[in-house]
C-alpha cells in the first residue's frame, strides 16, 4: 500500500500526535478527556495557563489544534474540541474513551 504524502495526511498525523499528547497531558494534570470533548465543558483560561506553564508540548499542541480548527473556544470562552477533533480522538481511542459521542 503506498504511503499518503498529501498535505492533508501530514496535517492529520500532526493532529493525531497532538490529540494523543493532549490526552496524556490532561490526565497528568488531573483532567479527563470529557473536559475537552463535551462542548459545554472545556478548559478555562486558568487550566490552559497551568498546562502551558507545565509543558512546552501543550503550547505547541494547542496551537496546532486551534489552527487546524480541531479545537475552538465555546460560548463560555473555554477550549473544546470541534466535531472534527472529537471524531479524530474517538477514532484513535474509541468512543468509550469519553462519555460523549
PDB file of C-alpha atoms in Angstrom:
ATOM      1  CA  UNK A   1       0.000   0.000   0.000  1.00  0.00           C
ATOM      2  CA  UNK A   2       1.521   3.384  -0.985  1.00  0.00           C
ATOM      3  CA  UNK A   3       2.230   5.973   1.712  1.00  0.00           C
ATOM      4  CA  UNK A   4      -0.048   9.020   1.611  1.00  0.00           C
ATOM      5  CA  UNK A   5       2.204  12.090   1.307  1.00  0.00           C
ATOM      6  CA  UNK A   6      -0.517  14.671   0.646  1.00  0.00           C
ATOM      7  CA  UNK A   7      -0.512  17.808   2.825  1.00  0.00           C
ATOM      8  CA  UNK A   8      -3.802  16.670   4.384  1.00  0.00           C
ATOM      9  CA  UNK A   9      -2.169  13.421   5.537  1.00  0.00           C
ATOM     10  CA  UNK A  10       0.620  15.376   7.245  1.00  0.00           C
ATOM     11  CA  UNK A  11      -1.866  17.644   8.977  1.00  0.00           C
ATOM     12  CA  UNK A  12      -3.899  14.677  10.153  1.00  0.00           C
ATOM     13  CA  UNK A  13      -0.749  12.962  11.502  1.00  0.00           C
ATOM     14  CA  UNK A  14       0.179  16.147  13.356  1.00  0.00           C
ATOM     15  CA  UNK A  15      -3.344  16.432  14.756  1.00  0.00           C
ATOM     16  CA  UNK A  16      -3.308  12.831  15.898  1.00  0.00           C
ATOM     17  CA  UNK A  17       0.043  13.371  17.639  1.00  0.00           C
ATOM     18  CA  UNK A  18      -1.311  16.481  19.355  1.00  0.00           C
ATOM     19  CA  UNK A  19      -4.510  14.747  20.425  1.00  0.00           C
ATOM     20  CA  UNK A  20      -2.512  11.878  21.856  1.00  0.00           C
ATOM     21  CA  UNK A  21      -0.198  14.267  23.707  1.00  0.00           C
ATOM     22  CA  UNK A  22      -3.135  16.379  24.884  1.00  0.00           C
ATOM     23  CA  UNK A  23      -4.906  13.303  26.287  1.00  0.00           C
ATOM     24  CA  UNK A  24      -1.751  12.327  28.200  1.00  0.00           C
ATOM     25  CA  UNK A  25      -1.114  15.857  29.495  1.00  0.00           C
ATOM     26  CA  UNK A  26      -4.742  16.289  30.550  1.00  0.00           C
ATOM     27  CA  UNK A  27      -4.596  13.065  32.526  1.00  0.00           C
ATOM     28  CA  UNK A  28      -1.222  14.008  34.005  1.00  0.00           C
ATOM     29  CA  UNK A  29      -2.680  17.294  35.288  1.00  0.00           C
ATOM     30  CA  UNK A  30      -5.882  15.880  36.765  1.00  0.00           C
ATOM     31  CA  UNK A  31      -8.267  16.337  33.835  1.00  0.00           C
ATOM     32  CA  UNK A  32     -10.269  13.787  31.853  1.00  0.00           C
ATOM     33  CA  UNK A  33     -10.984  13.612  28.114  1.00  0.00           C
ATOM     34  CA  UNK A  34     -14.539  14.799  28.710  1.00  0.00           C
ATOM     35  CA  UNK A  35     -13.030  18.145  29.685  1.00  0.00           C
ATOM     36  CA  UNK A  36     -12.351  18.882  26.028  1.00  0.00           C
ATOM     37  CA  UNK A  37     -14.827  16.589  24.258  1.00  0.00           C
ATOM     38  CA  UNK A  38     -18.071  17.880  25.764  1.00  0.00           C
ATOM     39  CA  UNK A  39     -18.889  21.192  24.037  1.00  0.00           C
ATOM     40  CA  UNK A  40     -20.252  22.940  27.152  1.00  0.00           C
ATOM     41  CA  UNK A  41     -17.270  21.995  29.355  1.00  0.00           C
ATOM     42  CA  UNK A  42     -13.768  22.824  28.117  1.00  0.00           C
ATOM     43  CA  UNK A  43     -10.570  24.172  29.579  1.00  0.00           C
ATOM     44  CA  UNK A  44     -10.887  27.627  31.107  1.00  0.00           C
ATOM     45  CA  UNK A  45      -8.128  30.237  30.980  1.00  0.00           C
ATOM     46  CA  UNK A  46      -6.729  29.162  34.370  1.00  0.00           C
ATOM     47  CA  UNK A  47      -6.455  25.498  33.334  1.00  0.00           C
ATOM     48  CA  UNK A  48      -4.899  26.464  29.990  1.00  0.00           C
ATOM     49  CA  UNK A  49      -2.345  28.682  31.713  1.00  0.00           C
ATOM     50  CA  UNK A  50      -1.407  25.855  34.100  1.00  0.00           C
ATOM     51  CA  UNK A  51      -0.989  23.419  31.197  1.00  0.00           C
ATOM     52  CA  UNK A  52       1.114  25.911  29.202  1.00  0.00           C
ATOM     53  CA  UNK A  53       3.335  26.610  32.226  1.00  0.00           C
ATOM     54  CA  UNK A  54       3.758  22.904  32.937  1.00  0.00           C
ATOM     55  CA  UNK A  55       4.511  21.787  29.386  1.00  0.00           C
ATOM     56  CA  UNK A  56       6.032  23.339  26.282  1.00  0.00           C
ATOM     57  CA  UNK A  57       4.454  20.445  24.400  1.00  0.00           C
ATOM     58  CA  UNK A  58       0.973  21.654  25.414  1.00  0.00           C
ATOM     59  CA  UNK A  59       1.665  25.082  23.885  1.00  0.00           C
ATOM     60  CA  UNK A  60       2.611  23.568  20.537  1.00  0.00           C
ATOM     61  CA  UNK A  61      -0.335  21.169  20.533  1.00  0.00           C
ATOM     62  CA  UNK A  62      -2.806  23.893  21.441  1.00  0.00           C
ATOM     63  CA  UNK A  63      -1.552  25.978  18.500  1.00  0.00           C
ATOM     64  CA  UNK A  64      -1.934  23.032  16.117  1.00  0.00           C
ATOM     65  CA  UNK A  65      -5.397  22.162  17.437  1.00  0.00           C
ATOM     66  CA  UNK A  66      -6.611  25.741  17.099  1.00  0.00           C
ATOM     67  CA  UNK A  67      -5.013  26.490  13.715  1.00  0.00           C
ATOM     68  CA  UNK A  68      -6.414  23.280  12.217  1.00  0.00           C
ATOM     69  CA  UNK A  69      -9.850  24.063  13.669  1.00  0.00           C
ATOM     70  CA  UNK A  70      -9.833  20.825  15.679  1.00  0.00           C
ATOM     71  CA  UNK A  71     -10.366  22.963  18.789  1.00  0.00           C
ATOM     72  CA  UNK A  72     -12.192  26.252  19.375  1.00  0.00           C
ATOM     73  CA  UNK A  73     -13.395  28.339  22.280  1.00  0.00           C
ATOM     74  CA  UNK A  74     -17.008  27.723  23.302  1.00  0.00           C
ATOM     75  CA  UNK A  75     -19.528  30.373  24.395  1.00  0.00           C
ATOM     76  CA  UNK A  76     -18.046  30.353  27.893  1.00  0.00           C
ATOM     77  CA  UNK A  77     -14.557  31.033  26.494  1.00  0.00           C
ATOM     78  CA  UNK A  78     -13.294  27.520  27.193  1.00  0.00           C
ATOM     79  CA  UNK A  79     -11.203  25.437  24.820  1.00  0.00           C
ATOM     80  CA  UNK A  80     -13.106  22.417  23.435  1.00  0.00           C
ATOM     81  CA  UNK A  81     -12.692  20.069  20.507  1.00  0.00           C
ATOM     82  CA  UNK A  82     -14.771  20.623  17.410  1.00  0.00           C
ATOM     83  CA  UNK A  83     -16.704  17.799  15.761  1.00  0.00           C
ATOM     84  CA  UNK A  84     -13.618  17.068  13.637  1.00  0.00           C
ATOM     85  CA  UNK A  85     -11.341  16.986  16.696  1.00  0.00           C
ATOM     86  CA  UNK A  86     -13.733  14.677  18.555  1.00  0.00           C
ATOM     87  CA  UNK A  87     -14.007  12.400  15.512  1.00  0.00           C
ATOM     88  CA  UNK A  88     -10.215  12.030  15.309  1.00  0.00           C
ATOM     89  CA  UNK A  89      -9.933  11.493  19.065  1.00  0.00           C
ATOM     90  CA  UNK A  90     -12.634   8.826  19.081  1.00  0.00           C
ATOM     91  CA  UNK A  91     -11.088   7.208  16.004  1.00  0.00           C
ATOM     92  CA  UNK A  92      -7.823   6.924  17.932  1.00  0.00           C
ATOM     93  CA  UNK A  93      -9.085   5.940  21.384  1.00  0.00           C
ATOM     94  CA  UNK A  94     -12.587   4.623  20.723  1.00  0.00           C
ATOM     95  CA  UNK A  95     -15.845   6.261  21.667  1.00  0.00           C
ATOM     96  CA  UNK A  96     -15.614   4.657  25.091  1.00  0.00           C
ATOM     97  CA  UNK A  97     -12.645   6.911  25.807  1.00  0.00           C
ATOM     98  CA  UNK A  98     -15.080   9.671  26.733  1.00  0.00           C
ATOM     99  CA  UNK A  99     -18.706   9.729  27.694  1.00  0.00           C
ATOM    100  CA  UNK A 100     -19.998  11.623  24.690  1.00  0.00           C
ATOM    101  CA  UNK A 101     -20.389  10.898  21.020  1.00  0.00           C
TER     102      UNK A 101
END
